[in-house]
Amino acid sequence: LSGKNRYHVFDPEHDRQARAQHEALAAIKYALDQGQFRLYYQPKVNMRSGKVIGSEALIRWLHPEDGLRPPAEFLPYVEDTDLSIELGEWVIHEALKQLARWQEEGLGIQVSVNITAHHLMQPDFAQRLKELLDEFPQVPPRLLELEITESAALEDIGVISDLIDHCHTLGVTFALDDFGAGYSSLTYLRRLPVDILKIDQSFVRDMLLDPNDMAIVAGVISLSLEFGRRVIAEGVETAEHGMKLLAMNCELAQGYGIARPMPAEAFLPWVKTFNPDARWAEAYTDMLI
Ligand code: C2E
Ligand code: MG
Ligand code: MG
Ligand code: MG
């Protein structure tokens, strides 16, 4: 007998889970074919200059009966399956399509997309990425950023590092998402050629209350400077968070305090009316040097 299926003890709970997983995947595949997925875009801003520097594309399932479903409700089923590759390619394609539209409208900002480890580890990932970029010659590849999580990056640091280097030659950039939430050692970070670190939102959220979280945020900011990486704070919910981050020399931010993720059509109007001085009012003016 080979290693697979060595244990044949019937386990009803396992059987139920396998069935649920199977049904969920079938439903997601159907939804993808039916065009039920949407990308929402959440602005990333420079709090010091008040400029909108980019946006993160976040997937939503516009379910005909249940309405808008967040990724936490369906992505877990997809992770580690080949459907994550198909879905991931759809996301990149859709983001490039949107970048092309924004180019036409004179909005030259970056779009970041989230990539699973399983997708990234495909041997032809860089080649497929190149093909997708080639479909949109009007989009400068540097406007596409790929976000990978710390745990994804650690699956095989050598392979991932080479892959990032390869994709860099295509012009795209990389962000290390949810930084601090995983288990990476500093050695790993040094070996990983990512362009920007995203401080995990759990630390940002609690940093004003919890000195330990504050220490982690401060640590990630100085680490990024030491290693010559940029840094952005996620989960910036209040002006107080923004102010404190600015004081610690973290200028880039993303969070509900700036804007929630929004449909693509809402983004350009939002950029046009975005006025950091009004939005963050008193908190801001002191900080603008
Ligand atoms: P993430 O990449 O860390 O994205 C940030 C998440 O935090 C988003 O949730 C966003 O809506 C939320 N968020 C942003 N600012 C704030 C804030 O100030 N406060 C709070 N409480 N939350 C904030 P969302 O859209 O539900 O996505 C959750 C996760 O699902 C993402 O975390 C990412 O890991 C994954 N995801 C989303 N879209 C995609 C995708 O297209 N592909 C893949 N592979 N994963 C995706
Ligand atoms: Mg992300
Ligand atoms: Mg994150
Ligand atoms: Mg996350």
Short mmCIF file of C-alpha atoms and ligand atoms in Angstrom, two decimals:
data_model
loop_
_atom_site.label_atom_id
_atom_site.label_comp_id
_atom_site.label_asym_id
_atom_site.label_seq_id
_atom_site.Cartn_x
_atom_site.Cartn_y
_atom_site.Cartn_z
CA LEU A 1 0.00 0.00 0.00
CA SER A 2 1.23 3.47 -0.83
CA GLY A 3 1.33 6.32 1.70
CA LYS A 4 -1.97 7.77 0.58
CA ASN A 5 -5.23 6.60 2.13
CA ARG A 6 -3.53 4.39 4.63
CA TYR A 7 -6.23 5.02 7.22
CA HIS A 8 -9.61 3.70 6.25
CA VAL A 9 -11.41 4.13 9.56
CA PHE A 10 -14.73 5.78 8.76
CA ASP A 11 -14.95 9.18 10.38
CA PRO A 12 -18.37 10.84 9.88
CA GLU A 13 -17.09 14.27 10.92
CA HIS A 14 -14.26 14.10 8.42
CA ASP A 15 -16.67 12.89 5.77
CA ARG A 16 -19.04 15.80 6.49
CA GLN A 17 -16.19 18.30 6.25
CA ALA A 18 -14.93 16.86 2.98
CA ARG A 19 -18.44 17.09 1.54
CA ALA A 20 -18.82 20.72 2.69
CA GLN A 21 -15.43 21.61 1.20
CA HIS A 22 -16.36 19.95 -2.07
CA GLU A 23 -19.71 21.76 -2.27
CA ALA A 24 -18.15 25.11 -1.38
CA LEU A 25 -15.51 24.76 -4.08
CA ALA A 26 -18.15 23.86 -6.66
CA ALA A 27 -20.21 26.92 -5.68
CA ILE A 28 -17.17 29.22 -5.88
CA LYS A 29 -16.16 27.85 -9.26
CA TYR A 30 -19.72 28.38 -10.50
CA ALA A 31 -19.72 31.95 -9.13
CA LEU A 32 -16.42 32.66 -10.87
CA ASP A 33 -17.79 31.40 -14.18
CA GLN A 34 -20.96 33.45 -13.64
CA GLY A 35 -18.98 36.64 -12.99
CA GLN A 36 -20.21 37.06 -9.42
CA PHE A 37 -16.91 38.27 -7.98
CA ARG A 38 -15.99 41.92 -7.61
CA LEU A 39 -12.89 43.78 -6.54
CA TYR A 40 -13.29 46.53 -3.98
CA TYR A 41 -10.53 49.08 -3.62
CA GLN A 42 -9.25 50.57 -0.38
CA PRO A 43 -7.09 53.71 -0.63
CA LYS A 44 -3.53 53.91 0.66
CA VAL A 45 -2.41 57.43 1.45
CA ASN A 46 0.66 59.36 2.47
CA MET A 47 -0.51 61.06 5.64
CA ARG A 48 2.19 63.72 5.49
CA SER A 49 1.69 64.89 1.92
CA GLY A 50 -2.01 64.07 1.80
CA LYS A 51 -1.50 62.20 -1.48
CA VAL A 52 -3.34 59.03 -2.45
CA ILE A 53 -0.52 56.63 -3.32
CA GLY A 54 -2.41 53.50 -4.23
CA SER A 55 -5.15 51.06 -3.36
CA GLU A 56 -5.53 47.48 -2.26
CA ALA A 57 -7.86 45.29 -4.30
CA LEU A 58 -10.05 43.17 -2.02
CA ILE A 59 -12.29 40.46 -3.37
CA ARG A 60 -16.04 40.33 -2.69
CA TRP A 61 -18.63 37.81 -3.75
CA LEU A 62 -21.76 39.50 -5.01
CA HIS A 63 -24.03 36.57 -4.24
CA PRO A 64 -27.42 36.76 -6.02
CA GLU A 65 -29.29 35.77 -2.84
CA ASP A 66 -27.00 36.53 0.09
CA GLY A 67 -25.63 39.85 -1.17
CA LEU A 68 -22.06 40.95 -0.65
CA ARG A 69 -19.96 38.25 1.00
CA PRO A 70 -16.54 39.01 2.50
CA PRO A 71 -13.48 36.91 1.62
CA ALA A 72 -13.33 35.33 5.08
CA GLU A 73 -16.53 33.43 4.17
CA PHE A 74 -15.19 31.76 1.06
CA LEU A 75 -11.42 32.11 0.65
CA PRO A 76 -10.57 29.55 3.36
CA TYR A 77 -12.15 26.84 1.15
CA VAL A 78 -10.06 27.87 -1.81
CA GLU A 79 -6.69 28.16 -0.13
CA ASP A 80 -4.25 25.39 -1.10
CA THR A 81 -6.48 24.27 -3.98
CA ASP A 82 -5.97 24.79 -7.69
CA LEU A 83 -9.04 27.00 -7.70
CA SER A 84 -6.93 29.56 -5.81
CA ILE A 85 -4.80 29.79 -8.94
CA GLU A 86 -7.77 30.40 -11.23
CA LEU A 87 -9.26 32.89 -8.76
CA GLY A 88 -5.86 34.54 -8.27
CA GLU A 89 -5.42 34.97 -12.00
CA TRP A 90 -8.89 36.46 -12.24
CA VAL A 91 -7.98 38.95 -9.50
CA ILE A 92 -4.73 40.00 -11.21
CA HIS A 93 -6.48 40.31 -14.58
CA GLU A 94 -9.31 42.35 -13.10
CA ALA A 95 -6.86 44.63 -11.24
CA LEU A 96 -4.89 45.20 -14.46
CA LYS A 97 -8.12 46.00 -16.29
CA GLN A 98 -8.93 48.56 -13.62
CA LEU A 99 -5.40 50.00 -13.78
CA ALA A 100 -5.84 50.42 -17.53
CA ARG A 101 -9.13 52.28 -16.98
CA TRP A 102 -7.56 54.52 -14.34
CA GLN A 103 -4.61 55.18 -16.65
CA GLU A 104 -7.10 56.45 -19.23
CA GLU A 105 -8.73 58.64 -16.62
CA GLY A 106 -5.37 60.08 -15.63
CA LEU A 107 -5.11 58.32 -12.30
CA GLY A 108 -1.63 56.79 -12.14
CA ILE A 109 -1.77 55.04 -8.79
CA GLN A 110 -0.64 51.58 -7.73
CA VAL A 111 -2.98 48.66 -7.19
CA SER A 112 -2.02 45.87 -4.80
CA VAL A 113 -3.45 42.39 -5.04
CA ASN A 114 -3.25 39.60 -2.48
CA ILE A 115 -1.62 36.39 -3.63
CA THR A 116 -1.79 32.99 -1.91
CA ALA A 117 1.32 30.93 -1.29
CA HIS A 118 -0.14 28.10 -3.35
CA HIS A 119 -0.56 30.39 -6.35
CA LEU A 120 2.86 31.97 -5.97
CA MET A 121 4.56 28.59 -5.74
CA GLN A 122 3.34 27.52 -9.18
CA PRO A 123 6.40 26.92 -11.37
CA ASP A 124 4.94 29.07 -14.15
CA PHE A 125 3.78 31.92 -11.91
CA ALA A 126 6.19 34.54 -13.31
CA GLN A 127 5.51 33.45 -16.88
CA ARG A 128 1.73 33.73 -16.39
CA LEU A 129 2.19 37.09 -14.72
CA LYS A 130 4.17 38.28 -17.72
CA GLU A 131 1.40 37.12 -20.07
CA LEU A 132 -1.19 39.00 -18.02
CA LEU A 133 0.96 42.16 -18.00
CA ASP A 134 1.47 41.85 -21.77
CA GLU A 135 -2.31 41.97 -22.22
CA PHE A 136 -2.22 45.51 -20.84
CA PRO A 137 0.72 47.28 -22.51
CA GLN A 138 -0.66 50.67 -21.43
CA VAL A 139 -0.22 49.74 -17.76
CA PRO A 140 3.29 50.27 -16.35
CA PRO A 141 4.07 47.03 -14.45
CA ARG A 142 5.41 49.05 -11.50
CA LEU A 143 1.79 50.02 -10.81
CA LEU A 144 1.04 46.42 -9.89
CA GLU A 145 2.03 45.33 -6.40
CA LEU A 146 1.68 41.80 -5.07
CA GLU A 147 0.93 41.29 -1.39
CA ILE A 148 2.13 38.08 0.16
CA THR A 149 1.67 37.15 3.80
CA GLU A 150 4.51 36.36 6.07
CA SER A 151 3.47 32.73 6.40
CA ALA A 152 3.29 32.37 2.62
CA ALA A 153 6.75 33.82 2.27
CA LEU A 154 8.15 31.41 4.80
CA GLU A 155 6.95 28.26 3.07
CA ASP A 156 10.17 28.14 1.14
CA ILE A 157 12.20 31.27 1.61
CA GLY A 158 14.78 30.42 -1.07
CA VAL A 159 12.20 29.67 -3.75
CA ILE A 160 10.05 32.68 -2.82
CA SER A 161 13.04 35.03 -2.78
CA ASP A 162 14.12 33.90 -6.25
CA LEU A 163 10.57 34.27 -7.46
CA ILE A 164 10.30 37.80 -6.13
CA ASP A 165 13.60 38.65 -7.83
CA HIS A 166 12.26 37.19 -11.08
CA CYS A 167 9.01 39.16 -10.86
CA HIS A 168 10.99 42.30 -10.06
CA THR A 169 12.60 42.00 -13.49
CA LEU A 170 9.06 42.25 -14.92
CA GLY A 171 8.65 45.51 -13.02
CA VAL A 172 6.09 44.54 -10.37
CA THR A 173 6.70 45.19 -6.68
CA PHE A 174 6.03 43.19 -3.51
CA ALA A 175 4.54 43.91 -0.11
CA LEU A 176 4.86 41.69 2.94
CA ASP A 177 1.33 41.65 4.38
CA ASP A 178 0.28 41.23 8.01
CA PHE A 179 3.87 41.72 9.08
CA GLY A 180 4.54 40.87 12.70
CA ALA A 181 1.61 38.45 12.96
CA GLY A 182 3.61 35.47 11.78
CA TYR A 183 6.76 33.92 13.05
CA SER A 184 9.44 35.36 10.83
CA SER A 185 12.87 35.84 12.21
CA LEU A 186 14.81 38.91 11.24
CA THR A 187 17.15 36.74 9.20
CA TYR A 188 14.23 35.70 7.05
CA LEU A 189 13.14 39.27 6.50
CA ARG A 190 16.64 40.25 5.45
CA ARG A 191 16.65 37.49 2.83
CA LEU A 192 13.22 38.37 1.46
CA PRO A 193 13.50 41.06 -1.23
CA VAL A 194 10.10 42.67 -0.59
CA ASP A 195 9.75 46.40 -1.24
CA ILE A 196 7.42 47.32 1.58
CA LEU A 197 6.27 45.96 4.94
CA LYS A 198 2.65 46.21 5.98
CA ILE A 199 2.37 46.38 9.76
CA ASP A 200 -0.35 43.97 10.81
CA GLN A 201 -3.53 45.78 11.74
CA SER A 202 -3.89 44.04 15.10
CA PHE A 203 -0.81 45.88 16.40
CA VAL A 204 -1.88 49.20 14.93
CA ARG A 205 -5.40 48.90 16.35
CA ASP A 206 -4.20 48.29 19.90
CA MET A 207 -1.01 50.33 19.93
CA LEU A 208 -2.53 53.33 21.72
CA LEU A 209 -3.70 51.09 24.58
CA ASP A 210 -1.08 48.38 24.75
CA PRO A 211 2.60 49.35 25.18
CA ASN A 212 3.66 45.95 23.83
CA ASP A 213 1.82 46.54 20.57
CA MET A 214 3.27 50.05 20.44
CA ALA A 215 6.75 48.54 20.83
CA ILE A 216 6.10 46.12 17.97
CA VAL A 217 4.86 48.92 15.70
CA ALA A 218 7.91 51.06 16.56
CA GLY A 219 10.15 48.03 16.01
CA VAL A 220 8.74 47.24 12.57
CA ILE A 221 9.10 50.89 11.53
CA SER A 222 12.76 51.08 12.52
CA LEU A 223 13.43 47.63 11.08
CA SER A 224 12.05 48.72 7.72
CA LEU A 225 14.35 51.74 7.75
CA GLU A 226 17.36 49.59 8.71
CA PHE A 227 16.65 47.16 5.90
CA GLY A 228 15.89 49.86 3.35
CA ARG A 229 12.24 48.87 2.94
CA ARG A 230 9.23 51.12 2.95
CA VAL A 231 6.56 50.65 5.59
CA ILE A 232 2.79 51.12 5.70
CA ALA A 233 0.38 50.81 8.60
CA GLU A 234 -2.84 48.84 8.10
CA GLY A 235 -5.97 49.27 10.19
CA VAL A 236 -5.58 53.00 10.78
CA GLU A 237 -9.00 53.66 12.24
CA THR A 238 -8.64 57.08 13.91
CA ALA A 239 -6.77 60.34 13.49
CA GLU A 240 -5.03 59.57 16.77
CA HIS A 241 -3.54 56.42 15.24
CA GLY A 242 -2.46 58.39 12.19
CA MET A 243 -0.87 61.13 14.27
CA LYS A 244 1.07 58.71 16.40
CA LEU A 245 2.31 56.82 13.33
CA LEU A 246 3.42 60.05 11.69
CA ALA A 247 5.31 60.98 14.82
CA MET A 248 7.07 57.61 14.57
CA ASN A 249 7.98 58.31 10.92
CA CYS A 250 5.46 55.99 9.33
CA GLU A 251 3.84 58.17 6.68
CA LEU A 252 1.90 55.61 4.69
CA ALA A 253 -1.42 54.37 5.92
CA GLN A 254 -4.51 52.36 5.04
CA GLY A 255 -7.59 51.95 7.17
CA TYR A 256 -11.22 52.71 7.88
CA GLY A 257 -10.12 56.08 9.32
CA ILE A 258 -9.14 57.10 5.80
CA ALA A 259 -11.64 55.10 3.76
CA ARG A 260 -13.31 51.72 3.64
CA PRO A 261 -12.88 49.46 0.62
CA MET A 262 -15.21 50.70 -2.15
CA PRO A 263 -16.39 49.64 -5.60
CA ALA A 264 -14.09 50.71 -8.46
CA GLU A 265 -16.58 53.32 -9.71
CA ALA A 266 -16.50 55.10 -6.36
CA PHE A 267 -12.73 55.38 -6.23
CA LEU A 268 -12.01 58.27 -8.60
CA PRO A 269 -14.78 60.46 -7.12
CA TRP A 270 -13.36 59.66 -3.68
CA VAL A 271 -9.83 60.67 -4.74
CA LYS A 272 -11.17 63.95 -6.13
CA THR A 273 -12.86 64.90 -2.88
CA PHE A 274 -10.27 63.45 -0.53
CA ASN A 275 -9.01 66.28 1.60
CA PRO A 276 -6.77 65.06 4.36
CA ASP A 277 -6.72 68.44 6.09
CA ALA A 278 -10.49 68.43 6.43
CA ARG A 279 -10.78 64.74 7.15
CA TRP A 280 -8.19 64.54 9.87
CA ALA A 281 -8.71 68.17 10.88
CA GLU A 282 -6.87 69.32 14.03
CA ALA A 283 -4.98 66.08 14.28
CA TYR A 284 -3.38 66.72 10.95
CA THR A 285 -2.37 70.35 10.89
CA ASP A 286 0.14 69.95 13.71
CA MET A 287 1.79 67.14 11.84
CA LEU A 288 2.18 68.81 8.46
CA ILE A 289 5.65 70.23 8.50
P1 C2E B 1 -5.57 41.84 4.11
O1 C2E B 1 -4.88 41.63 2.84
O2 C2E B 1 -4.74 42.04 5.32
O3 C2E B 1 -6.56 43.06 3.86
C1 C2E B 1 -6.96 43.99 4.84
C2 C2E B 1 -8.30 43.64 5.43
O4 C2E B 1 -8.56 44.50 6.53
C3 C2E B 1 -9.48 43.83 4.49
O5 C2E B 1 -10.50 42.93 4.87
C4 C2E B 1 -9.92 45.25 4.82
O6 C2E B 1 -11.25 45.52 4.49
C5 C2E B 1 -9.71 45.26 6.30
N1 C2E B 1 -9.46 46.60 6.84
C6 C2E B 1 -8.87 47.65 6.23
N2 C2E B 1 -8.78 48.71 7.05
C7 C2E B 1 -9.32 48.32 8.23
C8 C2E B 1 -9.53 48.99 9.48
O7 C2E B 1 -9.19 50.16 9.68
N3 C2E B 1 -10.12 48.26 10.46
C9 C2E B 1 -10.50 46.96 10.28
N4 C2E B 1 -11.07 46.34 11.29
N5 C2E B 1 -10.32 46.30 9.11
C10 C2E B 1 -9.73 46.99 8.10
P2 C2E B 1 -11.22 41.98 3.81
O8 C2E B 1 -11.48 42.73 2.54
O9 C2E B 1 -12.36 41.33 4.50
O10 C2E B 1 -10.12 40.91 3.47
C11 C2E B 1 -9.65 40.02 4.44
C12 C2E B 1 -8.47 39.22 3.95
O11 C2E B 1 -8.84 38.37 2.86
C13 C2E B 1 -7.34 40.08 3.39
O12 C2E B 1 -6.54 40.60 4.44
C14 C2E B 1 -6.61 39.08 2.52
O13 C2E B 1 -5.76 38.29 3.29
C15 C2E B 1 -7.75 38.24 1.99
N6 C2E B 1 -8.13 38.69 0.63
C16 C2E B 1 -8.95 39.69 0.26
N7 C2E B 1 -9.04 39.78 -1.08
C17 C2E B 1 -8.23 38.81 -1.58
C18 C2E B 1 -7.89 38.38 -2.90
O14 C2E B 1 -8.32 38.93 -3.92
N8 C2E B 1 -7.06 37.31 -3.01
C19 C2E B 1 -6.53 36.68 -1.90
N9 C2E B 1 -5.69 35.64 -2.08
N10 C2E B 1 -6.81 37.06 -0.65
C20 C2E B 1 -7.65 38.12 -0.49
MG MG B 2 -3.41 42.54 1.86
MG MG B 3 -3.08 42.70 5.96
MG MG B 4 -4.98 39.64 6.83
#
